[in-house]
Amino acid sequence: MIRVVLVDDQALMRAGFRALMDAEDGIEVVGEAADGAQGVALVGELVPDVALIDVQMPVMTGIEATRRIAADPRLADVRVVILTNYGLDEYVFEALRAGASGFLLKDTEPADLLQAIEVVARGDALLSPAVTRRLIGEFVARPPDRATPPGLEGLTRREREVTALAARGLTNEEIAAHMVISPFTAKTHVSRAMTKLGARDRAQLVVFAYESGLVRARVEGDAGADAL
């Protein structure tokens, strides 16, 4: 059973999400909160598998709530998905930096929402290759909000390569084809890189790759961009 906490200041939105998930076998809404501060407290109390958190709320924003959840060692296994009305706006990359595993538009199709919860609950990032590339193109070239994270020197050559490829939006299967290795080996390299870097999930690995300078966003006409 996947246990979910809903954090949104709109009661009607919470009711809609709850009705959808309660009707699905294998997913259970275990709590609701109406602002970010309540959400952090509730997640700390219930320790769900997934927290769906609205990006803009009173008292505390969804981004700050995500940051506090991600910083709590007791909540290391809680996956945060940011809910937004705004698509790929300035909040999304900031949310990923804060520790979110991905994001969903509030008008997402019901079937896609349920699938997204399952994807995040099993530890995968809710970032399709297309979304990853759009995020890179629109946001990653901006100066980081914090110092470059340490740990790059601890990666092997192979681990640096798979991290760079993941940052460009490639799936494990695409990484395997590019490197002429098996998908299982590609997944193993990705997992080891995440462990060494302290990345919660693949989304955090993408953030690290760009903020560390391992890869950089492609600039039009820049033949050297995206180099390892």
Coordinates of C-alpha atoms in Angstrom, one line a residue:
M1 CA 0.0 0.0 0.0
I2 CA 1.4 3.4 -1.0
R3 CA 0.7 5.9 1.7
V4 CA 0.1 9.5 0.5
V5 CA -0.2 12.9 2.3
L6 CA -1.9 15.8 0.5
V7 CA -0.8 19.3 1.2
D8 CA -2.8 22.0 -0.6
D9 CA -4.6 25.1 0.7
Q10 CA -7.6 24.4 -1.6
A11 CA -10.0 22.0 0.1
L12 CA -11.8 21.2 -3.1
M13 CA -8.5 20.2 -4.8
R14 CA -7.6 18.0 -1.8
A15 CA -11.0 16.4 -1.9
G16 CA -10.7 15.6 -5.7
F17 CA -7.2 14.1 -5.2
R18 CA -8.4 12.0 -2.2
A19 CA -11.4 10.7 -4.1
L20 CA -9.3 9.6 -7.0
M21 CA -6.7 7.9 -4.9
D22 CA -9.0 6.3 -2.4
A23 CA -10.8 4.6 -5.4
E24 CA -7.5 3.0 -6.5
D25 CA -6.3 -0.3 -5.0
G26 CA -2.8 0.1 -3.6
I27 CA -2.9 3.8 -2.8
E28 CA -4.2 5.3 0.5
V29 CA -4.4 9.0 1.5
V30 CA -3.4 9.0 5.2
G31 CA -3.5 12.7 5.9
E32 CA -4.3 16.2 4.6
A33 CA -2.8 19.6 5.4
A34 CA -3.9 23.1 4.3
D35 CA -0.6 24.9 4.4
G36 CA 3.1 24.1 4.2
A37 CA 3.8 24.3 7.9
Q38 CA 1.0 21.8 8.7
G39 CA 2.3 19.7 5.9
V40 CA 5.8 19.4 7.3
A41 CA 4.4 18.5 10.7
L42 CA 2.0 15.9 9.2
V43 CA 4.7 14.3 7.1
G44 CA 6.9 14.1 10.1
E45 CA 4.2 12.4 12.1
L46 CA 2.9 10.0 9.5
V47 CA 6.1 9.4 7.4
P48 CA 4.2 8.6 4.2
D49 CA 5.7 7.1 1.0
V50 CA 4.7 10.2 -1.1
A51 CA 3.8 13.8 -0.2
L52 CA 1.9 15.7 -2.9
I53 CA 2.6 19.4 -2.0
D54 CA 1.2 22.5 -3.7
V55 CA 3.9 25.0 -4.7
Q56 CA 2.1 28.2 -3.4
M57 CA 0.4 28.1 0.0
P58 CA 0.0 30.4 3.0
V59 CA 2.2 30.2 6.1
M60 CA 5.0 28.2 4.3
T61 CA 5.5 27.6 0.6
G62 CA 5.6 24.2 -0.9
I63 CA 9.3 24.7 -1.8
E64 CA 10.2 25.5 1.8
A65 CA 8.2 22.6 3.0
T66 CA 10.0 20.4 0.6
R67 CA 13.4 21.7 1.8
R68 CA 12.5 20.9 5.4
I69 CA 11.3 17.4 4.6
A70 CA 14.4 16.7 2.6
A71 CA 16.6 17.9 5.4
D72 CA 15.1 15.6 8.0
P73 CA 17.0 12.3 8.1
R74 CA 13.9 10.5 9.5
L75 CA 12.1 11.4 6.3
A76 CA 14.8 10.2 3.8
D77 CA 12.4 7.7 2.2
V78 CA 9.6 10.2 1.7
R79 CA 9.2 11.3 -1.9
V80 CA 7.9 14.8 -2.5
V81 CA 6.0 15.7 -5.7
I82 CA 5.2 19.4 -6.2
L83 CA 1.8 20.3 -7.5
T84 CA 1.6 23.4 -9.7
N85 CA -0.8 25.2 -12.0
Y86 CA 1.9 26.9 -13.8
G87 CA 3.9 24.3 -15.7
L88 CA 7.6 24.8 -16.2
D89 CA 8.0 28.1 -14.4
E90 CA 10.7 29.4 -12.1
Y91 CA 9.4 27.4 -9.2
V92 CA 10.1 24.0 -10.7
F93 CA 13.8 23.9 -10.7
E94 CA 13.9 25.6 -7.3
A95 CA 11.7 22.7 -6.1
L96 CA 14.1 20.1 -7.5
R97 CA 17.0 21.9 -5.8
A98 CA 15.0 21.8 -2.5
G99 CA 14.7 18.0 -2.8
A100 CA 11.5 17.3 -4.8
S101 CA 11.4 14.1 -6.8
G102 CA 9.4 15.7 -9.5
F103 CA 6.3 17.7 -10.2
L104 CA 2.8 17.4 -11.6
L105 CA 0.4 19.9 -13.2
K106 CA -2.9 20.1 -11.3
D107 CA -4.8 19.4 -14.5
T108 CA -2.9 16.1 -15.1
E109 CA -5.1 13.3 -16.3
P110 CA -6.2 11.0 -13.5
A111 CA -4.5 7.9 -14.9
D112 CA -1.3 9.9 -15.2
L113 CA -1.5 11.1 -11.6
L114 CA -1.9 7.6 -10.3
Q115 CA 0.9 6.3 -12.4
A116 CA 3.1 9.2 -11.2
I117 CA 2.5 8.3 -7.6
E118 CA 3.6 4.7 -8.3
V119 CA 6.7 5.9 -10.1
V120 CA 7.8 8.1 -7.3
A121 CA 6.9 5.6 -4.6
R122 CA 9.3 3.0 -6.0
G123 CA 12.2 5.6 -6.0
D124 CA 12.2 6.8 -9.5
A125 CA 12.2 10.5 -10.4
L126 CA 9.1 11.9 -11.9
L127 CA 11.0 13.5 -14.8
S128 CA 10.5 12.3 -18.3
P129 CA 13.4 12.8 -20.7
A130 CA 11.5 15.6 -22.5
V131 CA 10.7 17.4 -19.2
T132 CA 14.3 17.1 -18.1
R133 CA 15.5 18.6 -21.4
R134 CA 13.1 21.5 -21.1
L135 CA 14.1 22.1 -17.5
I136 CA 17.8 22.2 -18.6
G137 CA 17.1 24.6 -21.4
E138 CA 15.0 27.0 -19.4
F139 CA 16.5 27.0 -15.9
V140 CA 19.8 25.3 -15.4
A141 CA 22.0 28.0 -17.0
R142 CA 20.9 30.4 -14.2
P143 CA 23.4 30.8 -11.3
P144 CA 22.9 28.2 -8.6
D145 CA 21.3 29.3 -5.3
R146 CA 24.0 27.6 -3.3
A147 CA 27.6 26.5 -3.4
T148 CA 28.6 23.7 -5.8
P149 CA 28.0 20.4 -4.0
P150 CA 31.0 18.3 -3.1
G151 CA 31.7 14.8 -4.2
L152 CA 32.5 14.9 -7.9
E153 CA 36.0 13.7 -7.3
G154 CA 34.6 10.5 -5.7
L155 CA 33.0 9.3 -8.9
T156 CA 34.6 6.9 -11.3
R157 CA 35.0 7.7 -15.0
R158 CA 32.0 5.5 -15.7
E159 CA 29.9 7.0 -13.0
R160 CA 30.7 10.5 -14.3
E161 CA 29.6 9.5 -17.7
V162 CA 26.3 8.0 -16.7
T163 CA 25.6 11.0 -14.5
A164 CA 26.2 13.3 -17.4
L165 CA 24.0 11.2 -19.7
A166 CA 21.2 11.1 -17.1
A167 CA 21.4 14.9 -16.8
R168 CA 20.7 15.1 -20.5
G169 CA 17.5 13.3 -20.0
L170 CA 18.5 9.8 -21.1
T171 CA 16.8 6.7 -19.6
N172 CA 18.8 3.8 -18.3
E173 CA 18.1 1.9 -21.5
E174 CA 19.3 4.9 -23.6
I175 CA 22.4 5.2 -21.4
A176 CA 23.1 1.5 -21.9
A177 CA 22.8 1.8 -25.7
H178 CA 25.1 4.9 -25.7
M179 CA 27.7 3.2 -23.6
V180 CA 27.3 -0.3 -25.1
I181 CA 26.5 -1.9 -21.7
S182 CA 23.5 -3.7 -20.3
P183 CA 20.6 -1.7 -18.9
F184 CA 21.2 -3.4 -15.5
T185 CA 24.9 -2.2 -15.6
A186 CA 23.7 1.3 -16.5
K187 CA 21.2 1.3 -13.6
T188 CA 24.0 0.1 -11.2
H189 CA 26.3 2.9 -12.2
V190 CA 23.5 5.4 -11.8
S191 CA 22.6 4.0 -8.3
R192 CA 26.3 4.1 -7.2
A193 CA 26.6 7.7 -8.4
M194 CA 23.5 8.7 -6.4
T195 CA 24.8 6.9 -3.3
K196 CA 28.2 8.6 -3.5
L197 CA 26.7 12.1 -4.1
G198 CA 24.0 11.7 -1.5
A199 CA 21.3 12.2 -4.1
R200 CA 17.8 11.3 -3.0
D201 CA 16.8 10.2 -6.5
R202 CA 17.5 10.7 -10.2
A203 CA 16.1 14.3 -10.1
Q204 CA 18.7 15.2 -7.5
L205 CA 21.4 13.6 -9.7
V206 CA 20.4 15.8 -12.6
V207 CA 20.6 18.9 -10.4
F208 CA 24.0 17.9 -9.2
A209 CA 25.4 17.3 -12.7
Y210 CA 24.7 20.8 -13.8
E211 CA 25.4 22.7 -10.6
S212 CA 28.8 20.9 -10.2
G213 CA 29.8 21.7 -13.7
L214 CA 30.0 18.1 -14.8
V215 CA 27.9 19.1 -17.8
R216 CA 26.5 22.5 -18.8
A217 CA 23.4 23.6 -20.6
R218 CA 23.6 23.6 -24.4
V219 CA 23.8 27.1 -25.9
E220 CA 22.7 27.6 -29.4
G221 CA 25.7 27.5 -31.7
D222 CA 28.0 26.2 -28.9
A223 CA 29.6 23.0 -30.3
G224 CA 31.4 22.4 -27.0
A225 CA 28.4 22.5 -24.7
D226 CA 27.3 19.3 -23.0
A227 CA 30.8 18.0 -23.0
L228 CA 31.9 15.6 -20.3

